PDB file of C-alpha atoms in Angstrom:
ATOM      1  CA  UNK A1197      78.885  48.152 120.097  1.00  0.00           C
ATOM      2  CA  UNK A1198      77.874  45.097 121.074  1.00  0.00           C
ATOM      3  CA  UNK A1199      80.000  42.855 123.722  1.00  0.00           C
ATOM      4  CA  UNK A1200      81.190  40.033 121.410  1.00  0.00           C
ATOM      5  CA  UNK A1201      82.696  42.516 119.049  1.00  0.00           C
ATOM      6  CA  UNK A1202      84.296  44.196 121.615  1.00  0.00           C
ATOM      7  CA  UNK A1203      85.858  41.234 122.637  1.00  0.00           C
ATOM      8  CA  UNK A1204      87.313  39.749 119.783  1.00  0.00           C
ATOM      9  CA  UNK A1205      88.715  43.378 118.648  1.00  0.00           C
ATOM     10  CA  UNK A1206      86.216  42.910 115.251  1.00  0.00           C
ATOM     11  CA  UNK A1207      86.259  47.092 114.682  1.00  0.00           C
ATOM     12  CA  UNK A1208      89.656  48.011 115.427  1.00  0.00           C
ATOM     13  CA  UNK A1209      91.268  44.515 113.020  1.00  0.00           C
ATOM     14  CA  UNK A1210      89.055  45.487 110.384  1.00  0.00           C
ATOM     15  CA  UNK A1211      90.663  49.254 110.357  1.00  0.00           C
ATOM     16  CA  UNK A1212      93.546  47.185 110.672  1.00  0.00           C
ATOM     17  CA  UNK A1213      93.088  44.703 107.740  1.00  0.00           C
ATOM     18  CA  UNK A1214      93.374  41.323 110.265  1.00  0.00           C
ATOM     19  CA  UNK A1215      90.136  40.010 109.851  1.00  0.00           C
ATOM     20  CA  UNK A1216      89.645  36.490 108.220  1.00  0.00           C
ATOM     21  CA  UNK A1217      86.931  35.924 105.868  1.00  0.00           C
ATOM     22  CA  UNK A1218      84.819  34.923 108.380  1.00  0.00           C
ATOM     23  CA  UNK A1219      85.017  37.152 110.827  1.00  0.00           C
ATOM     24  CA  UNK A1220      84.345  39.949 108.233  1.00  0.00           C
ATOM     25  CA  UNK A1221      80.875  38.431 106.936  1.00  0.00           C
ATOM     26  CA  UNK A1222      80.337  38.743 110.553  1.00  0.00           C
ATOM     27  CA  UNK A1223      80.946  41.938 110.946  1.00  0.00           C
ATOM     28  CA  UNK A1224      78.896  42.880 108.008  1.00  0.00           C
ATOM     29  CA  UNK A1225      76.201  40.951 109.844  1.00  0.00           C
ATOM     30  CA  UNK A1226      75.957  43.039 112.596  1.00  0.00           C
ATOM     31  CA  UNK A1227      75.088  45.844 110.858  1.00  0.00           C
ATOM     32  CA  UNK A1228      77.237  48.190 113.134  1.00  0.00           C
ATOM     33  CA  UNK A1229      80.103  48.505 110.002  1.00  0.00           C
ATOM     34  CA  UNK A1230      77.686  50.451 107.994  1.00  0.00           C
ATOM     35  CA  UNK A1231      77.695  54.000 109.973  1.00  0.00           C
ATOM     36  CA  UNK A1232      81.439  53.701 110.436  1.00  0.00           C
ATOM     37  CA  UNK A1233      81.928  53.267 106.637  1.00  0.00           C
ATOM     38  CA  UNK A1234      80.958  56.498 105.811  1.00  0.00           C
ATOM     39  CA  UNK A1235      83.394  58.446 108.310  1.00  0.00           C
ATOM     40  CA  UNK A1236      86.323  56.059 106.817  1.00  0.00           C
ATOM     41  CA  UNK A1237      85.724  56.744 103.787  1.00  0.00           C
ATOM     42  CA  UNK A1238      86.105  60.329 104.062  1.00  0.00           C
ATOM     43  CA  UNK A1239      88.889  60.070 106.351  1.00  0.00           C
ATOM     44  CA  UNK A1240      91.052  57.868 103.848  1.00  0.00           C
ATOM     45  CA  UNK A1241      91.211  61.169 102.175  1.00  0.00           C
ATOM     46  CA  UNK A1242      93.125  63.461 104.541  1.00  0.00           C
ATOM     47  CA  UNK A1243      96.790  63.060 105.188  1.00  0.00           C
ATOM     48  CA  UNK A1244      96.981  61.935 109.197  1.00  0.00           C
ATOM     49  CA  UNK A1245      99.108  59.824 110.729  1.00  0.00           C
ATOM     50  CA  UNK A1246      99.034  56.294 110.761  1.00  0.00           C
ATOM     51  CA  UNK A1247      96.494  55.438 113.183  1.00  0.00           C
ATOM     52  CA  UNK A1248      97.273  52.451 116.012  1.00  0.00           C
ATOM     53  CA  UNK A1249      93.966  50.559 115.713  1.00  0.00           C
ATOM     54  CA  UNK A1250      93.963  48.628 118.944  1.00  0.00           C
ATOM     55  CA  UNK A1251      95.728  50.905 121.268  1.00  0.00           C
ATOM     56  CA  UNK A1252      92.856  53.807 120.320  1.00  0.00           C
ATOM     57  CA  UNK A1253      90.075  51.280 120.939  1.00  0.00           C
ATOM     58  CA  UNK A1254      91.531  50.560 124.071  1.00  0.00           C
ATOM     59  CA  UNK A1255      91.765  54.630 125.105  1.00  0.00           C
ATOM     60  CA  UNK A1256      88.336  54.673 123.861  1.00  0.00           C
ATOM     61  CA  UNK A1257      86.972  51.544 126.299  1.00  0.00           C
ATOM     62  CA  UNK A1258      88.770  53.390 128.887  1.00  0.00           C
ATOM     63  CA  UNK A1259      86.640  56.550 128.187  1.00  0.00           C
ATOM     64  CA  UNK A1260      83.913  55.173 127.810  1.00  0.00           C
ATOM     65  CA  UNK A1261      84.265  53.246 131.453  1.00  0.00           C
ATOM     66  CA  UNK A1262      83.230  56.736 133.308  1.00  0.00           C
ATOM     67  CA  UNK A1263      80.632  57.626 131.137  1.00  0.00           C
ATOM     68  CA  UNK A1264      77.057  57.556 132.682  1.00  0.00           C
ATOM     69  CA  UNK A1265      75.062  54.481 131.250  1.00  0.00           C
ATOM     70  CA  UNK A1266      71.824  56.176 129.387  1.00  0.00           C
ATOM     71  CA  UNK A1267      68.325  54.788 129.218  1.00  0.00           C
ATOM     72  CA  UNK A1268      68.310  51.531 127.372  1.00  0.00           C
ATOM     73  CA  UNK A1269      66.055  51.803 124.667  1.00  0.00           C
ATOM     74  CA  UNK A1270      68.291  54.401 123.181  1.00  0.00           C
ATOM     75  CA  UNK A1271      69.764  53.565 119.895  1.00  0.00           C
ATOM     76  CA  UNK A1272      73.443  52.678 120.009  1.00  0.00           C
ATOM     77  CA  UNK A1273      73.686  52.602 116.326  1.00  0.00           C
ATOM     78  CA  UNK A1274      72.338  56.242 115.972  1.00  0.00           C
ATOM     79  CA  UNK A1275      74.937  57.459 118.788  1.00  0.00           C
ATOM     80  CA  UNK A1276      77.618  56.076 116.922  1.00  0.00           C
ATOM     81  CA  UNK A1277      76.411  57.629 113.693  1.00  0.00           C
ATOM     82  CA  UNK A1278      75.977  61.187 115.247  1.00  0.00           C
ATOM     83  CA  UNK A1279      79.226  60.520 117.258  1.00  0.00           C
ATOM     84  CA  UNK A1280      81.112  60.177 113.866  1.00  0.00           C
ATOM     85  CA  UNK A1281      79.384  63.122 112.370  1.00  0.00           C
ATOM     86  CA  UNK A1282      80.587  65.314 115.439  1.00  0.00           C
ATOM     87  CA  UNK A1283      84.153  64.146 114.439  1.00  0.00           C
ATOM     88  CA  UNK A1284      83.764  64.379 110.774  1.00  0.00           C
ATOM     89  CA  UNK A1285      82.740  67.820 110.746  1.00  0.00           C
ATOM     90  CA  UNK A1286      84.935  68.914 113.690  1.00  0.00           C
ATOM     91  CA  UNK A1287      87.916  68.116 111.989  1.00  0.00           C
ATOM     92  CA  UNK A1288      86.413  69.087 108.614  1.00  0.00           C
ATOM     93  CA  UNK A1289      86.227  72.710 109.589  1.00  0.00           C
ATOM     94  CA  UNK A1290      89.592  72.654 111.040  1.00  0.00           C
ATOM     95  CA  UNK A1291      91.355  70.815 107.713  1.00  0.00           C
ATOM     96  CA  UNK A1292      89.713  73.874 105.563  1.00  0.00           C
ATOM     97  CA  UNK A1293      90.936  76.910 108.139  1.00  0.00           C
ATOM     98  CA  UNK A1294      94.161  74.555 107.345  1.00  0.00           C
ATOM     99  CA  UNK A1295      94.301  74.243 103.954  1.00  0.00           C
ATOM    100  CA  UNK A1296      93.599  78.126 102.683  1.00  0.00           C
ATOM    101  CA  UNK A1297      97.000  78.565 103.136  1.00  0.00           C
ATOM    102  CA  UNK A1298      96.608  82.297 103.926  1.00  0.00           C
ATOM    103  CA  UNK A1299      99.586  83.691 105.595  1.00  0.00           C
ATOM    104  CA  UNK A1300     100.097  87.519 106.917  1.00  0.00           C
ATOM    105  CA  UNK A1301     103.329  89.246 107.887  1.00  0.00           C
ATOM    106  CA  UNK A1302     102.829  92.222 110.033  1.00  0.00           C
ATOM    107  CA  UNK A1303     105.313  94.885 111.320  1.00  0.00           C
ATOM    108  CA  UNK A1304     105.355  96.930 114.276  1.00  0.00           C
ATOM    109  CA  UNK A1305     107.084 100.175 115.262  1.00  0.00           C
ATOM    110  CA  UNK A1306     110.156 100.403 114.167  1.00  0.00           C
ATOM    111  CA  UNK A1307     110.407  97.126 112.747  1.00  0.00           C
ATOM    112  CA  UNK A1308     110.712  95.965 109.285  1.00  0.00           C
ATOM    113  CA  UNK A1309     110.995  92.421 107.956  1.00  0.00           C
ATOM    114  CA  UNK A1310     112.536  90.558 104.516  1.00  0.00           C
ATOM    115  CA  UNK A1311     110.064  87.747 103.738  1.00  0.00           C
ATOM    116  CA  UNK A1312     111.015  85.349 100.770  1.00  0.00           C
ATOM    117  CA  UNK A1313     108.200  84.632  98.959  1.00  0.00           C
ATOM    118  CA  UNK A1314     107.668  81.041  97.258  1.00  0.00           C
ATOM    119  CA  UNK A1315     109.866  80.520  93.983  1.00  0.00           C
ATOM    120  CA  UNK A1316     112.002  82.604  95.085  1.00  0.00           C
ATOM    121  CA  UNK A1317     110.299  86.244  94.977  1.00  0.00           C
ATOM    122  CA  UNK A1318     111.267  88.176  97.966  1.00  0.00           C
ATOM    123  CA  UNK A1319     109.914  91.542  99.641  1.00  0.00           C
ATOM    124  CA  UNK A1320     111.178  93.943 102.227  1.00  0.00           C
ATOM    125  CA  UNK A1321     108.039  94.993 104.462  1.00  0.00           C
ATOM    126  CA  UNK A1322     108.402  98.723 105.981  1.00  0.00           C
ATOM    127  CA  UNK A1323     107.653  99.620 109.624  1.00  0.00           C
ATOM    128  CA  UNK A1324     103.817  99.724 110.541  1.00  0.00           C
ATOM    129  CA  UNK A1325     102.953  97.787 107.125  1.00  0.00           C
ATOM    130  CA  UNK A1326     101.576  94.291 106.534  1.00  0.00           C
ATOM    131  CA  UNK A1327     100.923  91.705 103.350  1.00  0.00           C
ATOM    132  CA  UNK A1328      98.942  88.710 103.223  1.00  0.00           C
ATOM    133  CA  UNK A1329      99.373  86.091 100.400  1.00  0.00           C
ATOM    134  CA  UNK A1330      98.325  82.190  99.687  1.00  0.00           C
ATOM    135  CA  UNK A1331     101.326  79.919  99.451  1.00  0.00           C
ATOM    136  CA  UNK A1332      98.880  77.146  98.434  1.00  0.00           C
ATOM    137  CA  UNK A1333      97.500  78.631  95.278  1.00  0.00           C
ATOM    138  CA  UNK A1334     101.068  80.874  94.859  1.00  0.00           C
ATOM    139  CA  UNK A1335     102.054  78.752  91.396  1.00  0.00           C
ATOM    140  CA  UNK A1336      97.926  79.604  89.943  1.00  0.00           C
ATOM    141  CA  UNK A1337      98.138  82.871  91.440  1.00  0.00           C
ATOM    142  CA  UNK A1338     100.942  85.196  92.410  1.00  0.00           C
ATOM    143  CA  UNK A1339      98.583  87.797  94.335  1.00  0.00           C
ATOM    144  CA  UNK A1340     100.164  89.814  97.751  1.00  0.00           C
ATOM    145  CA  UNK A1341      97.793  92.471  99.428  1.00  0.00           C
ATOM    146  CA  UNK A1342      99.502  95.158 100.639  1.00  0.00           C
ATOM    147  CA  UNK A1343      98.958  97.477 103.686  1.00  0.00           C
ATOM    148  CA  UNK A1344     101.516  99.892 103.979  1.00  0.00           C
ATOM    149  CA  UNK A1345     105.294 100.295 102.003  1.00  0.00           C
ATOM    150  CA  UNK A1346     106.867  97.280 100.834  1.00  0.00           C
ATOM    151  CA  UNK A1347     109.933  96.374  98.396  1.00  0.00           C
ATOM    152  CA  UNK A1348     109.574  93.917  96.176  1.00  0.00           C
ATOM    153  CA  UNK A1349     111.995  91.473  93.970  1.00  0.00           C
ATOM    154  CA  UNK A1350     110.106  89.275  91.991  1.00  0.00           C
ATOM    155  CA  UNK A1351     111.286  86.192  89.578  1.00  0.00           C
ATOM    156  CA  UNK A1352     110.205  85.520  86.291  1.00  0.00           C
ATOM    157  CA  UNK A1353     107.028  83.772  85.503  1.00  0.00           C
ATOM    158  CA  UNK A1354     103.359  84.018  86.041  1.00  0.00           C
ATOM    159  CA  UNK A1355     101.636  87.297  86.389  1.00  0.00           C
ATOM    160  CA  UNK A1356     102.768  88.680  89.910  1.00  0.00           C
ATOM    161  CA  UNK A1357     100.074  90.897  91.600  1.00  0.00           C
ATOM    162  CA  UNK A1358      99.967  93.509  94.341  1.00  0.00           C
ATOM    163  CA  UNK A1359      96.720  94.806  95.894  1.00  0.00           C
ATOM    164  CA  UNK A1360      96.706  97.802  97.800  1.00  0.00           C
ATOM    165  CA  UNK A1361      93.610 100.016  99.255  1.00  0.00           C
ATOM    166  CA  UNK A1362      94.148 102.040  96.280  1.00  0.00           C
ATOM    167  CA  UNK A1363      95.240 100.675  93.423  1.00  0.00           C
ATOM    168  CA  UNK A1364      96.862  97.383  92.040  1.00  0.00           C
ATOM    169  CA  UNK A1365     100.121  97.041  90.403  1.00  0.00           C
ATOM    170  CA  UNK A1366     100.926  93.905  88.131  1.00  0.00           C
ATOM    171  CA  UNK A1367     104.427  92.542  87.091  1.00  0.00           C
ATOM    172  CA  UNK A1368     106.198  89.735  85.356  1.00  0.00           C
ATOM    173  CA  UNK A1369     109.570  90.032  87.113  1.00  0.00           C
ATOM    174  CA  UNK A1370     110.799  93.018  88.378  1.00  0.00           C
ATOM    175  CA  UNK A1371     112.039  95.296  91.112  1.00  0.00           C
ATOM    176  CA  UNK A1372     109.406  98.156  93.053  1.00  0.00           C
ATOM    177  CA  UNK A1373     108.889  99.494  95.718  1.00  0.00           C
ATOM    178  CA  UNK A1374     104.813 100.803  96.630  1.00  0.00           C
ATOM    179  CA  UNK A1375     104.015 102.712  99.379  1.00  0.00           C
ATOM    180  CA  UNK A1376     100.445 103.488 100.686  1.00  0.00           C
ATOM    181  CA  UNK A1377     101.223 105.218 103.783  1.00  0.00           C
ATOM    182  CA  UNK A1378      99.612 108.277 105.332  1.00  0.00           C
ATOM    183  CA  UNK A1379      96.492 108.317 102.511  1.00  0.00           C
ATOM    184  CA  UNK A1380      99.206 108.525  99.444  1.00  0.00           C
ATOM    185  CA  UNK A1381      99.797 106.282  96.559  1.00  0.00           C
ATOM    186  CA  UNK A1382     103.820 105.818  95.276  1.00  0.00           C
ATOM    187  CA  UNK A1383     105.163 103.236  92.827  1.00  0.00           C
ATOM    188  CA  UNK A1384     108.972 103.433  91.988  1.00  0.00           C
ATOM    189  CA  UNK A1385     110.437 100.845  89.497  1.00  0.00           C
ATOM    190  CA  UNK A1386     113.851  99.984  89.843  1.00  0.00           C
ATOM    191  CA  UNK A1387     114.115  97.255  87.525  1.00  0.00           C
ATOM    192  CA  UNK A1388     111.857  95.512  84.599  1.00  0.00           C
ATOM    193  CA  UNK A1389     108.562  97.044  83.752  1.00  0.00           C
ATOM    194  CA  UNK A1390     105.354  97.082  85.846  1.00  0.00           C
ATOM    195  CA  UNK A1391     101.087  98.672  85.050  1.00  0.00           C
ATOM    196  CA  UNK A1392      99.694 100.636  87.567  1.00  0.00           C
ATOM    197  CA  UNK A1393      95.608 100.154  87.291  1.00  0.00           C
ATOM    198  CA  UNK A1394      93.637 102.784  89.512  1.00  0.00           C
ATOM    199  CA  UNK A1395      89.704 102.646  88.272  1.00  0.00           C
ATOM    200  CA  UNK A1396      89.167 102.729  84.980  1.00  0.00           C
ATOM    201  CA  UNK A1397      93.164 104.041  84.076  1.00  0.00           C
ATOM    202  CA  UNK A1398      96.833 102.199  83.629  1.00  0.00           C
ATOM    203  CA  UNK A1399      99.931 103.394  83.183  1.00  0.00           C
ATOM    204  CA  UNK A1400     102.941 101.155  82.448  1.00  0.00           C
ATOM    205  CA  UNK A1401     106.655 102.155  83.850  1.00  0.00           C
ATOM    206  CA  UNK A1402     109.719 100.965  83.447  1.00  0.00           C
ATOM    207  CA  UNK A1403     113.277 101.359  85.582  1.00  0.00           C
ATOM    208  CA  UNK A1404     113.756 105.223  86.604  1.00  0.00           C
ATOM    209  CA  UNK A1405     110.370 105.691  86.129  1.00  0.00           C
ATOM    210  CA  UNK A1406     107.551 106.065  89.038  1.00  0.00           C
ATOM    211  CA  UNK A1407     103.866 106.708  89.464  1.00  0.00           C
ATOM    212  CA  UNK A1408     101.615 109.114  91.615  1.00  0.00           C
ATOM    213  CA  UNK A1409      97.967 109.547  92.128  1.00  0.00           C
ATOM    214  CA  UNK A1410      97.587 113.017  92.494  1.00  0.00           C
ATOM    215  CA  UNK A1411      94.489 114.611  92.599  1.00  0.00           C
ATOM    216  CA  UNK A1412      92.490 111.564  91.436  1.00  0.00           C
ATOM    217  CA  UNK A1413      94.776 110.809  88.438  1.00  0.00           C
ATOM    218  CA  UNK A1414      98.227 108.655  87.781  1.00  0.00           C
ATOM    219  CA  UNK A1415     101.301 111.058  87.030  1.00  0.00           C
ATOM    220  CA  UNK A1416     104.375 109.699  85.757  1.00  0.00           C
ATOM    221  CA  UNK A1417     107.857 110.971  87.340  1.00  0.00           C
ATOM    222  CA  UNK A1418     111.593 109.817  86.769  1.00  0.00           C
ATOM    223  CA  UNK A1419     113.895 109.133  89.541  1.00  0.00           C
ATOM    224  CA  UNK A1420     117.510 108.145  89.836  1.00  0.00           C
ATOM    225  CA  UNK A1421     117.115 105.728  93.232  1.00  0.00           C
ATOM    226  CA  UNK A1422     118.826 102.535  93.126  1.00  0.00           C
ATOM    227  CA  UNK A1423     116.985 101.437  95.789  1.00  0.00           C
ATOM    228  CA  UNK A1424     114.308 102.823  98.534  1.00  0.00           C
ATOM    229  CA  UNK A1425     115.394 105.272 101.032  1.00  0.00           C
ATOM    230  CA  UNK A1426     113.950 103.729 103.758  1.00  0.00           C
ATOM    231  CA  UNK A1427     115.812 100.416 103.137  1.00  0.00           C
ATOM    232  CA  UNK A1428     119.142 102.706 104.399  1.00  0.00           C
ATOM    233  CA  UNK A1429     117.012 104.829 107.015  1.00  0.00           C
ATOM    234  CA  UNK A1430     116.706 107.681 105.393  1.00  0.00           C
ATOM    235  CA  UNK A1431     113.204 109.629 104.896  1.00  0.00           C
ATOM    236  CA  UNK A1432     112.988 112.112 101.839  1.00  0.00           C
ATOM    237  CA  UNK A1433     110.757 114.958 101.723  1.00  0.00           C
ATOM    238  CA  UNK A1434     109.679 117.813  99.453  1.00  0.00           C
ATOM    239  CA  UNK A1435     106.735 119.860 100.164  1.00  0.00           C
ATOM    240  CA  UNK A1436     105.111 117.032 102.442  1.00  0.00           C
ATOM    241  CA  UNK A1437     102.681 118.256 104.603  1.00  0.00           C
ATOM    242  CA  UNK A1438     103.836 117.606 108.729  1.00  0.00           C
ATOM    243  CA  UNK A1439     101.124 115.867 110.132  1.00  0.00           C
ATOM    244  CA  UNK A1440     102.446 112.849 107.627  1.00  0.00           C
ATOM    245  CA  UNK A1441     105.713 113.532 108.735  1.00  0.00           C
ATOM    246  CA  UNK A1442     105.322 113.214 111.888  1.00  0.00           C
ATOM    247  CA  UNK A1443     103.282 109.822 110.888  1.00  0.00           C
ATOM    248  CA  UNK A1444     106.068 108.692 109.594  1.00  0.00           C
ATOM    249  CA  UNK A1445     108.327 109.432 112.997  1.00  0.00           C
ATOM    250  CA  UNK A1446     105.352 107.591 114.655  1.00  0.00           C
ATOM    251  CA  UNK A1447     106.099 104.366 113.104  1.00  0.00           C
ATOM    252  CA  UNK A1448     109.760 104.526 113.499  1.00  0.00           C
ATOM    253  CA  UNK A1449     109.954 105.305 117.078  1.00  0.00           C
ATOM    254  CA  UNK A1450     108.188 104.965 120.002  1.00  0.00           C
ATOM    255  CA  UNK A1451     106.894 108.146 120.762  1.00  0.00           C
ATOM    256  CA  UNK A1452     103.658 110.390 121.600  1.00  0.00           C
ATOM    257  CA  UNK A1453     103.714 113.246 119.152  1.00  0.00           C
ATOM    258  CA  UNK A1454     100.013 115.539 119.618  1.00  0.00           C
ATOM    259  CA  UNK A1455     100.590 117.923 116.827  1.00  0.00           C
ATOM    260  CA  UNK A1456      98.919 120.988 117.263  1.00  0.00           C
ATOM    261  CA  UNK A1457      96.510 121.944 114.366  1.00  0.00           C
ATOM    262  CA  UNK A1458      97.935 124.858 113.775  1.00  0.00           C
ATOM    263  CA  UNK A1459     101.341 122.933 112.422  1.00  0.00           C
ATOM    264  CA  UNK A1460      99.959 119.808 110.342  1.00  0.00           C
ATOM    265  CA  UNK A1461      99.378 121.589 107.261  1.00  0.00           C
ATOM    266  CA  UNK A1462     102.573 123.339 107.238  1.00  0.00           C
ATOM    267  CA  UNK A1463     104.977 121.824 104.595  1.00  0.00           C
ATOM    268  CA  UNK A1464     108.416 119.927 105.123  1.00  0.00           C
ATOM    269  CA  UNK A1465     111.015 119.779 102.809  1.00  0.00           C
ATOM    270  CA  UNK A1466     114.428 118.077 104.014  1.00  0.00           C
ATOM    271  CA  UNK A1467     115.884 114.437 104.058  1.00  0.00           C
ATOM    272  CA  UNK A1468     116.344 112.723 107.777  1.00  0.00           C
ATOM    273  CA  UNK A1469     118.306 109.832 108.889  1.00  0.00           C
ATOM    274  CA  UNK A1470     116.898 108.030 111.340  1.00  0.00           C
ATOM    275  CA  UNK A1471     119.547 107.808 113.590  1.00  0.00           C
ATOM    276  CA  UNK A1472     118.160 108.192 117.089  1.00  0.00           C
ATOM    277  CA  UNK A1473     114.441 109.970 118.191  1.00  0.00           C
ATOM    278  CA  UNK A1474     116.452 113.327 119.139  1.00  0.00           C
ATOM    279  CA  UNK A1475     118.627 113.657 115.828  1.00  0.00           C
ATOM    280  CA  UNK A1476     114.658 113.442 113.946  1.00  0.00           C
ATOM    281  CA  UNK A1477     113.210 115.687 116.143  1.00  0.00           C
ATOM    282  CA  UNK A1478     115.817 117.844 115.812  1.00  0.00           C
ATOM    283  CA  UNK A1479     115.939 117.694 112.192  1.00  0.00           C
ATOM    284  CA  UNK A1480     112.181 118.476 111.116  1.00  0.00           C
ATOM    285  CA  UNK A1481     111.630 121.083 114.328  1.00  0.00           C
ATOM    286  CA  UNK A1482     114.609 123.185 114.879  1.00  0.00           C
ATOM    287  CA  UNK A1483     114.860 123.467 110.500  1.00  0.00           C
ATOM    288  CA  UNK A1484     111.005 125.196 111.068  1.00  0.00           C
ATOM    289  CA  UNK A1485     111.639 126.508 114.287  1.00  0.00           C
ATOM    290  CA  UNK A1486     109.020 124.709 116.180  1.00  0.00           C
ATOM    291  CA  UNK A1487     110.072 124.753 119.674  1.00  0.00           C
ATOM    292  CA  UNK A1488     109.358 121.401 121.715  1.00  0.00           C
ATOM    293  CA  UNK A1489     110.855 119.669 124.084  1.00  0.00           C
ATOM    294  CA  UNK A1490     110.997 115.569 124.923  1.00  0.00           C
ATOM    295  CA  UNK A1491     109.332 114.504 128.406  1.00  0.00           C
ATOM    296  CA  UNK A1492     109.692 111.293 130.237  1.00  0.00           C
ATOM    297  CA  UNK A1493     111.331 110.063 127.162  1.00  0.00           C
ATOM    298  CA  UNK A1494     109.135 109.568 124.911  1.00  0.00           C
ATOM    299  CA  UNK A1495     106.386 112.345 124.747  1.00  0.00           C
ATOM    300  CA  UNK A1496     107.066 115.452 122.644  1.00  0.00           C
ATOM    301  CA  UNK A1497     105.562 118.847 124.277  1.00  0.00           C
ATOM    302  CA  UNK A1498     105.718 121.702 122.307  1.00  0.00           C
ATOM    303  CA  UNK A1499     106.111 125.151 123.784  1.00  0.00           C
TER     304      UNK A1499
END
């Protein structure tokens, strides 16, 4: 930038709107408006705050003041063009990380969160479990992924869809719960109707009604749940083999449970509240007299 702009402030009152007629068919002149036009123009188009013209041209003089003069045959003009490029597609890439609007709630052991969803959809996220969702493109697009067990309440409207690793489940507005823990696939309906797509197959359920993929198809059950057990910390079984069991315990306590081979394909039937680590334990090993015993806390060794 040359000295006599500089000087007289041309740049930072033209930003600013201050110039007088002459002063801007000066500027134009000079021929250093031209590459600043093209950063403005792109930057009139983000939402910033209002920018103080002269106090930033002043922080930039200051900067510039400890910079290392270069040769002098280098071309100022093409500095400031490559200058404004640097900034233009710095803050380009950060305004579109910005703007995706992507936002994922995770839980940890023995932790589970209520999230409300935009427009007033809500869901419950289970321990060890996580969704991700755009609140950006929520009104085009109701879509959650799912990793996990989650309860959902959703509102009226547009089509309201939940991914999971296995299968996708679609709604208009509705209560279910979905769980995808320990390899399985479980949709209970509570209220409303909901399709349940796995490849090329759908079934459609309504309240008391809930879906299974067994053995590479969707069954259809009934239950009488008003809401999910593990909502009121309780964990029902029937015929489930122990090694997801004890997957379960996992995420609801902090413990170190190596389950011997020899017991993971035995089968647990039996309902536990999950009152405290040693009321479980109890529960699923003294009921199949499995003898263990709990050291330094939080490590189960069995006998």
């Amino acid at each position: 930038m040359s000295k006599h702009l500089e000087d007289n402030n041309l740049i930072a009152r033209w930003m600013d709107d201050r110039l007088s007629d002459e002063e801007k068919e000066q500027l134009k002149a000079s021929g250093e408006l031209d590459a600043l036009k093209t950063v403005i123009d792109d930057i009139d188009t983000w939402k910033v705050k209002p920018f103080n013209a002269d106090a930033g041209l002043s922080r930039l003089k200051e900067a510039n003041a400890t910079v290392v003069p270069i040769k002098k045959h280098t071309n100022k003009n093409w500095l400031g063009i490559a200058a404004g490029l640097a900034v233009l597609f710095t803050c380009s890439i950060v305004w579109y990380f910005m703007s995706t609007g992507a936002t994922t709630i995770t839980t940890e052991i023995a932790e589970n969160k209520t999230i409300d969803l935009p427009l007033g959809s809500q869901v419950a996220i289970d321990a060890g479990s996580s969704i991700t969702y755009n609140e950006n493109k929520w009104e085009e697009s109701r879509l959650v992924t799912l990793q996990g067990q989650a309860y959902f309440k959703v509102t009226s409207g547009s089509p309201f869809v939940v991914n999971t690793p296995t299968a996708q489940v679609s709604v208009l507005g509705t209560q279910f719960n979905i769980n995808t823990q320990n390899d399985q696939f479980k949709v209970y309906c509570y209220e409303g109707k909901i399709k349940v797509s796995y490849q090329e197959n759908d079934k459609i359920i309504t309240m008391g009604q809930s879906v299974t993929l067994h053995n590479g198809e969707l069954q259809v059950t009934t239950h009488q749940l008003s809401r999910p057990d593990w909502m009121s910390g309780i964990s029902n079984y029937e015929k489930t083999p122990l090694k997801n069991v004890i997957a379960d315990v996992k995420r609801y306590y902090n413990v170190e449970i190596d389950l011997p081979k020899a017991y993971e394909s035995l089968q647990f039937t039996g309902t536990i509240e999950h009152k405290d680590l040693q009321h479980t334990l109890t529960t699923i090993f003294t009921t199949m007299e499995i003898e263990y015993r709990i050291k330094d806390r939080n490590k189960v060794i069995f006998e």
